[in-house]
JSON list of C-alpha atoms in Angstrom, two decimals:
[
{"chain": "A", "resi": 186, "resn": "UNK", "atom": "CA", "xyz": [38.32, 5.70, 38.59]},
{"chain": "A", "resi": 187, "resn": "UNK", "atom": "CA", "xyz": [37.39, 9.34, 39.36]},
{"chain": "A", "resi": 188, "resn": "UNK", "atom": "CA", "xyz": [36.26, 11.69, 36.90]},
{"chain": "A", "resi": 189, "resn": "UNK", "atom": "CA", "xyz": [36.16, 15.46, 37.17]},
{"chain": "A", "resi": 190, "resn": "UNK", "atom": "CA", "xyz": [33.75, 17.86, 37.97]},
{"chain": "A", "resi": 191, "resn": "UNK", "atom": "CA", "xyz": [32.75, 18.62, 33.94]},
{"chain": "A", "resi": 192, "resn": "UNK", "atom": "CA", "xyz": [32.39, 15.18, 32.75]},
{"chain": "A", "resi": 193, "resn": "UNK", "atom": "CA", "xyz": [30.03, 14.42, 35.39]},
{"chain": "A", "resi": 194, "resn": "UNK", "atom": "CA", "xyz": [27.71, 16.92, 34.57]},
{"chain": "A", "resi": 195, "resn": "UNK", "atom": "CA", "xyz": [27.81, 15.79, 30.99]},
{"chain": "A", "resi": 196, "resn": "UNK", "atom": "CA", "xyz": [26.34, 12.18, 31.43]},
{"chain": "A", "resi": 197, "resn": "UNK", "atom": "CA", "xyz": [23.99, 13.69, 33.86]},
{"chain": "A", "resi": 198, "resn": "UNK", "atom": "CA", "xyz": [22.78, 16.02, 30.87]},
{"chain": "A", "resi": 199, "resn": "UNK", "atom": "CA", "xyz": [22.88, 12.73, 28.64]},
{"chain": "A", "resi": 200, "resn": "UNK", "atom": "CA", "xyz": [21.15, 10.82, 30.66]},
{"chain": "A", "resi": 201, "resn": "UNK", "atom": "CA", "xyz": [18.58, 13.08, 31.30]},
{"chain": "A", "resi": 202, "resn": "UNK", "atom": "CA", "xyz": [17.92, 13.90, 27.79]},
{"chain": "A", "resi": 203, "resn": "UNK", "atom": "CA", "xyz": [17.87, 10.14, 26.86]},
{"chain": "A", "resi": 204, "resn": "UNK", "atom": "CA", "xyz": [15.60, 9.59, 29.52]},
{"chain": "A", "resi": 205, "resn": "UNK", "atom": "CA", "xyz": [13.35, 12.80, 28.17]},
{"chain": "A", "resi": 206, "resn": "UNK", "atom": "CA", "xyz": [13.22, 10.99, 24.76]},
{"chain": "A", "resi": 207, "resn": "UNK", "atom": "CA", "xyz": [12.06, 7.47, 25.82]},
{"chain": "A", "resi": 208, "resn": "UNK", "atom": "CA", "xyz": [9.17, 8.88, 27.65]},
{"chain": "A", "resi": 209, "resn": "UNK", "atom": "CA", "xyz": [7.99, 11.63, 24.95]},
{"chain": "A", "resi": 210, "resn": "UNK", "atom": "CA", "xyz": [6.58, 9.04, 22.65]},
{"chain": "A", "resi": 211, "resn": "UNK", "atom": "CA", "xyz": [4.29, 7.41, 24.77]},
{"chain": "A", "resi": 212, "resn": "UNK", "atom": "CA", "xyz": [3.42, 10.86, 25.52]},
{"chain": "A", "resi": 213, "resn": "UNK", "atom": "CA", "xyz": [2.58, 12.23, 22.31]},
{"chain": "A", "resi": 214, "resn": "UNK", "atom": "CA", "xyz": [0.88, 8.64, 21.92]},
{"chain": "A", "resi": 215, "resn": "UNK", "atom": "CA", "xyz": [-1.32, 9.04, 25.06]},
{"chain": "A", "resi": 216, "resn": "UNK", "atom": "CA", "xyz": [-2.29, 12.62, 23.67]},
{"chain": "A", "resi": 217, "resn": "UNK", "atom": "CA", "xyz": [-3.16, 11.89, 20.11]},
{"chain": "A", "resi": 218, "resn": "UNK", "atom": "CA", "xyz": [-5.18, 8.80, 21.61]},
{"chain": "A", "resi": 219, "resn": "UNK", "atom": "CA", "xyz": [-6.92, 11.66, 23.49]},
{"chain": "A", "resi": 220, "resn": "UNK", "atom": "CA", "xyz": [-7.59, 14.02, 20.68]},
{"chain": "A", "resi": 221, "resn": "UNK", "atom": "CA", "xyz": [-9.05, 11.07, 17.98]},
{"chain": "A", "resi": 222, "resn": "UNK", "atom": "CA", "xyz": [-11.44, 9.71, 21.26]},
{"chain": "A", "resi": 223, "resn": "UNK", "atom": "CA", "xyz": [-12.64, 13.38, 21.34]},
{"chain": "A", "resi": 224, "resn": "UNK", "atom": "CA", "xyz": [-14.99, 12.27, 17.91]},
{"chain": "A", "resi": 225, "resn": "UNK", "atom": "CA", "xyz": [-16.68, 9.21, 16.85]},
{"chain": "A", "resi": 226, "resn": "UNK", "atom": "CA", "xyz": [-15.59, 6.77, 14.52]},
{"chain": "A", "resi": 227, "resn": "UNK", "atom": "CA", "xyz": [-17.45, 5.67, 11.01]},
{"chain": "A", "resi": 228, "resn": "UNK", "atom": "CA", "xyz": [-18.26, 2.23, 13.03]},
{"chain": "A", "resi": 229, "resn": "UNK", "atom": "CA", "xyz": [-19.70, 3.44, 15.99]},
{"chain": "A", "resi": 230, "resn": "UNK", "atom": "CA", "xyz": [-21.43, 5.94, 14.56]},
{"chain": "A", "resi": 231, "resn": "UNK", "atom": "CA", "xyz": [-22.95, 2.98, 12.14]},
{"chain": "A", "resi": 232, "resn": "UNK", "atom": "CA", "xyz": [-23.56, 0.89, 14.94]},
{"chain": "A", "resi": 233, "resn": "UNK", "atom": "CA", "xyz": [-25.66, 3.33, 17.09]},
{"chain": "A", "resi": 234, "resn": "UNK", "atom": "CA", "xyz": [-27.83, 4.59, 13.68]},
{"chain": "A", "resi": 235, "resn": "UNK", "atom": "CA", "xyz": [-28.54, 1.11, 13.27]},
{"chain": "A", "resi": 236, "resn": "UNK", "atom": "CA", "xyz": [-29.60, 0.22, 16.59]},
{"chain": "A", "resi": 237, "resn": "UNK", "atom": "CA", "xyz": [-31.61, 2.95, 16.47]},
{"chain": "A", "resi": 238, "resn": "UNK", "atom": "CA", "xyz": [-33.02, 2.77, 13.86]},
{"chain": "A", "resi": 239, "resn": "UNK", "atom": "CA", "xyz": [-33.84, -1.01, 13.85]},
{"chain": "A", "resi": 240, "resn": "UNK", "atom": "CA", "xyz": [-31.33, -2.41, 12.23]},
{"chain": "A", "resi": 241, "resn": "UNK", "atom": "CA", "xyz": [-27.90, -1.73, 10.33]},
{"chain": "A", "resi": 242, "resn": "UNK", "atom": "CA", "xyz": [-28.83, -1.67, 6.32]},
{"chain": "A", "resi": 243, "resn": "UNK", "atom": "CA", "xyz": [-26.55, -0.72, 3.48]},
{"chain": "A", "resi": 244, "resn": "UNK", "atom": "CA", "xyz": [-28.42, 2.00, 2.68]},
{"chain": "A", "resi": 245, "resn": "UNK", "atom": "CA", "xyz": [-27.92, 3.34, 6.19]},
{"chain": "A", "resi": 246, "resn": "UNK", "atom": "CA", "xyz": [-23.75, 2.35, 5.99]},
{"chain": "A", "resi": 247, "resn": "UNK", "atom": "CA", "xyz": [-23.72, 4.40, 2.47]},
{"chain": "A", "resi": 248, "resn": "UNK", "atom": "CA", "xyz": [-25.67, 7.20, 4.47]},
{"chain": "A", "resi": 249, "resn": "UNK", "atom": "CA", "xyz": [-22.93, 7.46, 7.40]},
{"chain": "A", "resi": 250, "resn": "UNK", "atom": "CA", "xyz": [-20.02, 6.89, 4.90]},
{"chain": "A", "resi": 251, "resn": "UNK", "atom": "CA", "xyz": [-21.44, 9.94, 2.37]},
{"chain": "A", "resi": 252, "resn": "UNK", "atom": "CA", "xyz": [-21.26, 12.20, 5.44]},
{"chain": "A", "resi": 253, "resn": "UNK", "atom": "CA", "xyz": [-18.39, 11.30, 6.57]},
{"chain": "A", "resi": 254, "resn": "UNK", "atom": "CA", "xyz": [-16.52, 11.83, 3.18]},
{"chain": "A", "resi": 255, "resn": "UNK", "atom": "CA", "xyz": [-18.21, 15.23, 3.52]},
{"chain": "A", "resi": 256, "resn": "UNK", "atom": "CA", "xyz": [-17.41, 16.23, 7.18]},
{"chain": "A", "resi": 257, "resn": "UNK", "atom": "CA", "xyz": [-15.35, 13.61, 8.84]},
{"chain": "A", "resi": 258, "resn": "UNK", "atom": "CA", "xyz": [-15.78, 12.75, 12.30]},
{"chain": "A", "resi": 259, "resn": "UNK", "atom": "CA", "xyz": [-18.72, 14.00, 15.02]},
{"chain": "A", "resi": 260, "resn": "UNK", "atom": "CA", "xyz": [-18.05, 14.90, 18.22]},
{"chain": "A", "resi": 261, "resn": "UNK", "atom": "CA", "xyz": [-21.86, 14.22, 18.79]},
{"chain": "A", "resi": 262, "resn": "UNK", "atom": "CA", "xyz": [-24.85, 13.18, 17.45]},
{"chain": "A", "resi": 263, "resn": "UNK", "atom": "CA", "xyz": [-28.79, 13.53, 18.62]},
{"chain": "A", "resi": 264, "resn": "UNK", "atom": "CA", "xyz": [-31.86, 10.67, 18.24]},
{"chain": "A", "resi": 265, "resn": "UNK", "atom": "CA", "xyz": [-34.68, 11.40, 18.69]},
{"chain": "A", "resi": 266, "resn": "UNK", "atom": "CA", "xyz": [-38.31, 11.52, 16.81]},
{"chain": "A", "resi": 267, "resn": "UNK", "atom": "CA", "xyz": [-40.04, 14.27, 14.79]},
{"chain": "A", "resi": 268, "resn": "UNK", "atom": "CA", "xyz": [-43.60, 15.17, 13.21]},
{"chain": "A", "resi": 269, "resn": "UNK", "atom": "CA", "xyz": [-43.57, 17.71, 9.92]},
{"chain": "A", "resi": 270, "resn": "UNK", "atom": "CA", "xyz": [-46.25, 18.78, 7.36]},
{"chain": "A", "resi": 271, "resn": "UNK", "atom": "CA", "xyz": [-46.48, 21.08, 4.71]},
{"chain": "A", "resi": 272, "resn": "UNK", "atom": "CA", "xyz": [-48.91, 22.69, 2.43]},
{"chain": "A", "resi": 273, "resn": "UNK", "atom": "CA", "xyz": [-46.72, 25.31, 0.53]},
{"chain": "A", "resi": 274, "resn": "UNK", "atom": "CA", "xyz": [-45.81, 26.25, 4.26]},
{"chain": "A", "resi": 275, "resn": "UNK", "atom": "CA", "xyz": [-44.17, 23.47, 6.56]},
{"chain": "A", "resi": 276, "resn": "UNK", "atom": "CA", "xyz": [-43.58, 22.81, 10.45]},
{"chain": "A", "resi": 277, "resn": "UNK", "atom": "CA", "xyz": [-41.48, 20.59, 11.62]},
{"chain": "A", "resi": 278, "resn": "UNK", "atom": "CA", "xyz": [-41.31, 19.33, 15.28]},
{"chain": "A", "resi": 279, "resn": "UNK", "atom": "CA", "xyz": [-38.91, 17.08, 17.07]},
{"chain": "A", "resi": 280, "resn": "UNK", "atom": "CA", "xyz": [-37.74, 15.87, 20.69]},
{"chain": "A", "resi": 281, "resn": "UNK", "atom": "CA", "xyz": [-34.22, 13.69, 21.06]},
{"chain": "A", "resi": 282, "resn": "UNK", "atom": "CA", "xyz": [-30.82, 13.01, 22.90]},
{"chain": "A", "resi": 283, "resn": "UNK", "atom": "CA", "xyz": [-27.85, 15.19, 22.59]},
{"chain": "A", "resi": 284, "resn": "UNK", "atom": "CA", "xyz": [-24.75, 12.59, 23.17]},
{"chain": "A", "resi": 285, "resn": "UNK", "atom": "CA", "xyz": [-21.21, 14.07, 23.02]},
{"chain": "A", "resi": 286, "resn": "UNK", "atom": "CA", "xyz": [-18.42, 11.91, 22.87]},
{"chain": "A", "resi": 287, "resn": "UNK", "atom": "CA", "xyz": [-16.93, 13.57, 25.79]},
{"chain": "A", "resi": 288, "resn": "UNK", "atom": "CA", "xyz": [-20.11, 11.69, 27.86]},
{"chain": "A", "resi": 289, "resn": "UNK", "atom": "CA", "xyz": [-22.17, 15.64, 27.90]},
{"chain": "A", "resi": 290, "resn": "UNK", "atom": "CA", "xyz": [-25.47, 14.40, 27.64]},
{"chain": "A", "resi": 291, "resn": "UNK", "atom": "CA", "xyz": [-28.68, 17.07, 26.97]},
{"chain": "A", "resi": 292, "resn": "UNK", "atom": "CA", "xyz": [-32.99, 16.85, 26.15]},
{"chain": "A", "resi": 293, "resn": "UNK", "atom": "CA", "xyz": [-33.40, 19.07, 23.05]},
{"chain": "A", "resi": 294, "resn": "UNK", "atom": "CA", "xyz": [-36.80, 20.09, 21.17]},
{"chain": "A", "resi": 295, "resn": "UNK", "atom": "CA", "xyz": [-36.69, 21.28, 18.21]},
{"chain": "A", "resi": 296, "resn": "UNK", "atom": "CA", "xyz": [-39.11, 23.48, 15.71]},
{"chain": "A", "resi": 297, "resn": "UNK", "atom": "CA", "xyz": [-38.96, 25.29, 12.72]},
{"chain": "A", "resi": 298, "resn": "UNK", "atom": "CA", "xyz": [-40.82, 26.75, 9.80]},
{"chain": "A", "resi": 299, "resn": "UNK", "atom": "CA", "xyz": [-40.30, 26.24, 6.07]},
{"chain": "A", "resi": 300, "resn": "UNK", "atom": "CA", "xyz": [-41.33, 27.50, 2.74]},
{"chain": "A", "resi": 301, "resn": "UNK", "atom": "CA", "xyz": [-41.63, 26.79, -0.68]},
{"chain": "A", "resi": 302, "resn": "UNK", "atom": "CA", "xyz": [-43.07, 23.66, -2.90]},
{"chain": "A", "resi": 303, "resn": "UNK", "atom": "CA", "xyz": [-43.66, 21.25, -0.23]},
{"chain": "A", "resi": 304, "resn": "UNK", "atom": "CA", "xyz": [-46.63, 19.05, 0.37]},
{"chain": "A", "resi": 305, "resn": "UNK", "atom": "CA", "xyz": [-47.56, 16.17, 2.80]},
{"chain": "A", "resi": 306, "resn": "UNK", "atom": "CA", "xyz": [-46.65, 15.06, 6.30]},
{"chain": "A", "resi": 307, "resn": "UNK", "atom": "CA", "xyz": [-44.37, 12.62, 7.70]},
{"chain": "A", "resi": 308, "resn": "UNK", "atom": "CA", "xyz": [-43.31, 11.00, 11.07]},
{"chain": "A", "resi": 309, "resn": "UNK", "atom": "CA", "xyz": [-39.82, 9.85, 11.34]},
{"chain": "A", "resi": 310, "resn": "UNK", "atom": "CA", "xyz": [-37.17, 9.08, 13.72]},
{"chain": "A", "resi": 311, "resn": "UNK", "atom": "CA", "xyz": [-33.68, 11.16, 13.55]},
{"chain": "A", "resi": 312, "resn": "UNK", "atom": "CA", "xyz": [-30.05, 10.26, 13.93]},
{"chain": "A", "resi": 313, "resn": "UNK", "atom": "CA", "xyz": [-28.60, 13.85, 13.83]},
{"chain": "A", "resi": 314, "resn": "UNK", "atom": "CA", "xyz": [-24.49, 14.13, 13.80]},
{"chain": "A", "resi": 315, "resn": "UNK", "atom": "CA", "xyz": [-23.43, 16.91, 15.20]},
{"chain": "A", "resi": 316, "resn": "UNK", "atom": "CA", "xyz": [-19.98, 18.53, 14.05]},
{"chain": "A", "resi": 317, "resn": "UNK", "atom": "CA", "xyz": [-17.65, 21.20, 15.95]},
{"chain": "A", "resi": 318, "resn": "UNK", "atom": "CA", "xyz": [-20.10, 21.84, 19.40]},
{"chain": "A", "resi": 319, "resn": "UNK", "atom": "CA", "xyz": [-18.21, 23.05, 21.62]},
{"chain": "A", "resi": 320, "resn": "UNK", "atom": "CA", "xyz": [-20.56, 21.99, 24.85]},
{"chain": "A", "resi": 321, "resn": "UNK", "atom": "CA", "xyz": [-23.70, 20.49, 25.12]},
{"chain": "A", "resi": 322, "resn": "UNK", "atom": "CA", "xyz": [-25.34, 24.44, 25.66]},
{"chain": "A", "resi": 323, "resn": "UNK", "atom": "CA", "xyz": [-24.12, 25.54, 22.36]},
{"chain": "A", "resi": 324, "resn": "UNK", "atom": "CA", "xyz": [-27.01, 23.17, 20.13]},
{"chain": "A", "resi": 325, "resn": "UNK", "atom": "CA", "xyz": [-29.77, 26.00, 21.40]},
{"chain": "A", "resi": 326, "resn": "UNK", "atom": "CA", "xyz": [-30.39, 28.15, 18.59]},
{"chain": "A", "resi": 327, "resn": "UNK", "atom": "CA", "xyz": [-31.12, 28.55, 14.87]},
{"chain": "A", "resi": 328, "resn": "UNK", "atom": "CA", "xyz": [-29.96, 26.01, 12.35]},
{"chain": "A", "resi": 329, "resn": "UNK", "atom": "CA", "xyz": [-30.64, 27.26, 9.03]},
{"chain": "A", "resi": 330, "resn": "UNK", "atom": "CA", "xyz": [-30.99, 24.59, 6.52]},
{"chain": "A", "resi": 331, "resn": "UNK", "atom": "CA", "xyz": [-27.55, 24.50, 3.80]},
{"chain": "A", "resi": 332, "resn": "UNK", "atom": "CA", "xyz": [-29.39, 25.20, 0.71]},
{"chain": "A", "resi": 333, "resn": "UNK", "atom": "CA", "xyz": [-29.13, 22.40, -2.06]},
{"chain": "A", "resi": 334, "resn": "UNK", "atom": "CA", "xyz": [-27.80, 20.10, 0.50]},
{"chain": "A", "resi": 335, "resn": "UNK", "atom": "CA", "xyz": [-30.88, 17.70, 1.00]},
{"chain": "A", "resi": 336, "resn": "UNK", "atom": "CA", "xyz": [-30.55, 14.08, -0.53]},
{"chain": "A", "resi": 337, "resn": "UNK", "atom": "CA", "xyz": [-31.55, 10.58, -0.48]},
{"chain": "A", "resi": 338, "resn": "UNK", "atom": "CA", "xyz": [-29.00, 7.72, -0.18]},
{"chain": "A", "resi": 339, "resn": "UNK", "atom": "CA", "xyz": [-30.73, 3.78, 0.29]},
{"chain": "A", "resi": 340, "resn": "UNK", "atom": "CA", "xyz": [-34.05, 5.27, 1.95]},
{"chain": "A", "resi": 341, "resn": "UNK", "atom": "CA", "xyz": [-32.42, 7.51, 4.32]},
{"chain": "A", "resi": 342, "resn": "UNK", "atom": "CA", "xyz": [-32.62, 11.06, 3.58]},
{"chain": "A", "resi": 343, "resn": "UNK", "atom": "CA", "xyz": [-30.11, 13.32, 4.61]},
{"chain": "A", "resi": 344, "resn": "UNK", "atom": "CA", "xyz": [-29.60, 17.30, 4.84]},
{"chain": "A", "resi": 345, "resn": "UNK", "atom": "CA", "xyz": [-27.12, 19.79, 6.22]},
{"chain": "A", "resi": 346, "resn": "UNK", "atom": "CA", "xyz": [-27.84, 22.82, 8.94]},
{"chain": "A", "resi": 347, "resn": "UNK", "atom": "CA", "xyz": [-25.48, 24.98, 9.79]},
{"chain": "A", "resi": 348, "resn": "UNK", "atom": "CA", "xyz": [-24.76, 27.98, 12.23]},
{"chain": "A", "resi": 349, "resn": "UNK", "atom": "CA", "xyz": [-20.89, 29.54, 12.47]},
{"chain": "A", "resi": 350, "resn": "UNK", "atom": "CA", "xyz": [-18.56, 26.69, 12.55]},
{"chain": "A", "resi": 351, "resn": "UNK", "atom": "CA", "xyz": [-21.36, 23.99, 13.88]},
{"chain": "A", "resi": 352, "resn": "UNK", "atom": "CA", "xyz": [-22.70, 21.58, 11.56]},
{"chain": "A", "resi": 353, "resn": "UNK", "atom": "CA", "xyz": [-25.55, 19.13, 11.88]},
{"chain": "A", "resi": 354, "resn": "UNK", "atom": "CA", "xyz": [-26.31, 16.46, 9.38]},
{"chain": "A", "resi": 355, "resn": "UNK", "atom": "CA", "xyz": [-29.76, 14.89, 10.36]},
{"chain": "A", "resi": 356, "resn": "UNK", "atom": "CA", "xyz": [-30.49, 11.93, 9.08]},
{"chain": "A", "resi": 357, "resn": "UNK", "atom": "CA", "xyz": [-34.30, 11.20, 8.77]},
{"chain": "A", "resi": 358, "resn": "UNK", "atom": "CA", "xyz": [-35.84, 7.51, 8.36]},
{"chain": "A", "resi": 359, "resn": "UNK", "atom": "CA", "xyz": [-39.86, 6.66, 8.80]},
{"chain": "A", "resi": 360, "resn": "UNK", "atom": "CA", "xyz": [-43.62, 6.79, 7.33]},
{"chain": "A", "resi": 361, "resn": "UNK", "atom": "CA", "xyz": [-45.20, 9.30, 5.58]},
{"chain": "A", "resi": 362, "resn": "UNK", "atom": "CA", "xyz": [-45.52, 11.33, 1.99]},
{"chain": "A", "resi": 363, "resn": "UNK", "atom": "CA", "xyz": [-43.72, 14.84, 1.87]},
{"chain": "A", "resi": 364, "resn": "UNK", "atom": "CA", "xyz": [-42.68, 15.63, -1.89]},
{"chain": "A", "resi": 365, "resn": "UNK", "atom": "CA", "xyz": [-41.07, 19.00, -2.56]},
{"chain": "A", "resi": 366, "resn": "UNK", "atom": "CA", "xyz": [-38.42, 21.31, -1.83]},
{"chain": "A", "resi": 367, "resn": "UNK", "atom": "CA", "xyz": [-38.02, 23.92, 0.77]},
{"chain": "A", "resi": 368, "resn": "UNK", "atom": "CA", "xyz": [-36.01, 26.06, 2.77]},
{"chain": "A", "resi": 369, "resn": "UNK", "atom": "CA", "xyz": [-36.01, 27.15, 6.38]},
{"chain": "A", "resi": 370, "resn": "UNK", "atom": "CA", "xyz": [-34.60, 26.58, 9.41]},
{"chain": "A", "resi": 371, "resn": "UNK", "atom": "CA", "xyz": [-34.60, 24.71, 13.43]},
{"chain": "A", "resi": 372, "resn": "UNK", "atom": "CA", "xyz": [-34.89, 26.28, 16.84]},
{"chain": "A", "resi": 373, "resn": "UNK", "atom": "CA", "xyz": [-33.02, 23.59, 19.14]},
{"chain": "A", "resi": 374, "resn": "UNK", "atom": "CA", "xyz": [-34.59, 24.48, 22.35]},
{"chain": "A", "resi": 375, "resn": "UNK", "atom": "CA", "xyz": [-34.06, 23.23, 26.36]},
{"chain": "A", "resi": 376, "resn": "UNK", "atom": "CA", "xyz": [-37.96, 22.97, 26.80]},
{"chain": "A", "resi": 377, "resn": "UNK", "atom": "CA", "xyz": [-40.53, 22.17, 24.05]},
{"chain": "A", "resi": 378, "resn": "UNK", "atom": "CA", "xyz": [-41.95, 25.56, 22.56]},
{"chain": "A", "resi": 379, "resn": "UNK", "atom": "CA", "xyz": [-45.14, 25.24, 19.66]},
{"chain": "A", "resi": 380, "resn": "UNK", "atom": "CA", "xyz": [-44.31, 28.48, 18.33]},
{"chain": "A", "resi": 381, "resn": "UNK", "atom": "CA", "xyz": [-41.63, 27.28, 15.56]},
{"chain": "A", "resi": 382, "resn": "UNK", "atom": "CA", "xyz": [-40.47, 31.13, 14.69]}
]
């Protein structure tokens, strides 16, 4: 059976358009897969704090979960270990990891100054997530502290910086006696620097 010129073009067409439409959605599937592995999820981002920090609590589950109600999911996060203390005026020094999801991996120091009704010192280790960097350069430079934002949830405390559209919620755990409440703000820096201004 021979068919004409027109008709022949026709399936073509068909076919190629139901061929189009069985591949798209493993397409779109393969991208979205992409997009959601650009972040971390609540559970890894549980199961890193808590190997980090010694051990997953509840207190450090409730932690994670309250900022992830607040922001959603990281793209990276920073551990390290700091050293603050404050007599009306506060310093605050640090030293960590910078790990983006996308496997960017960066040494950061930070310092920074703060002010008000603080007093004591403390030594604690820091599980920072880091929300909306861009690349690993962009964490050098001023953090200013969001101002009512610092809280305690099951022995971890827990404040917000932010500079533009990057956010970073550090998440402090250790020994010491600070009482207060202050504000001010954190240098990230490539290479460790003692002056904190």
């Amino acid at each position: 059976m021979r068919m004409n010129d027109g008709s022949g073009y026709v399936i073509a067409a068909v076919l190629s358009l139901l061929a189009a439409l069985t591949i798209m959605p493993g397409t779109a599937l393969a991208q979205s897969e992409n997009r959601s592995s650009d972040t971390y999820k609540e559970d890894e981002i549980v199961r890193e704090a808590g190997d980090f920090f010694g051990g997953v609590s509840e207190g450090l589950a409730d932690a994670v979960h309250d900022v992830f109600e607040d922001y959603g999911e990281p793209n990276a996060y920073i551990k390290g270990e700091e050293a603050s203390g404050a007599f009306v005026i506060g310093l605050r020094y640090g030293q960590g990891d910078l790990v983006m999801k996308n496997g960017t991996r960066r040494t950061v120091y930070w310092q920074g100054p703060s002010a008000g009704w603080d007093f004591g010192g403390n030594a604690v280790k820091v599980f920072t997530l880091v929300y909306n960097l861009p690349n690993g350069d962009a964490i050098y430079q001023r953090f200013p502290g969001v101002e009512g934002s610092a809280y305690l949830v099951g022995g971890i405390g827990i404040n917000y910086q932010q500079r533009d559209d990057i956010v970073l919620a550090p998440m402090r755990s250790g020994v010491g006696i600070r009482l207060g409440a202050s504000v001010g703000y954190l240098k990230y820096t490539k290479s460790r620097e003692w002056l904190p201004f």
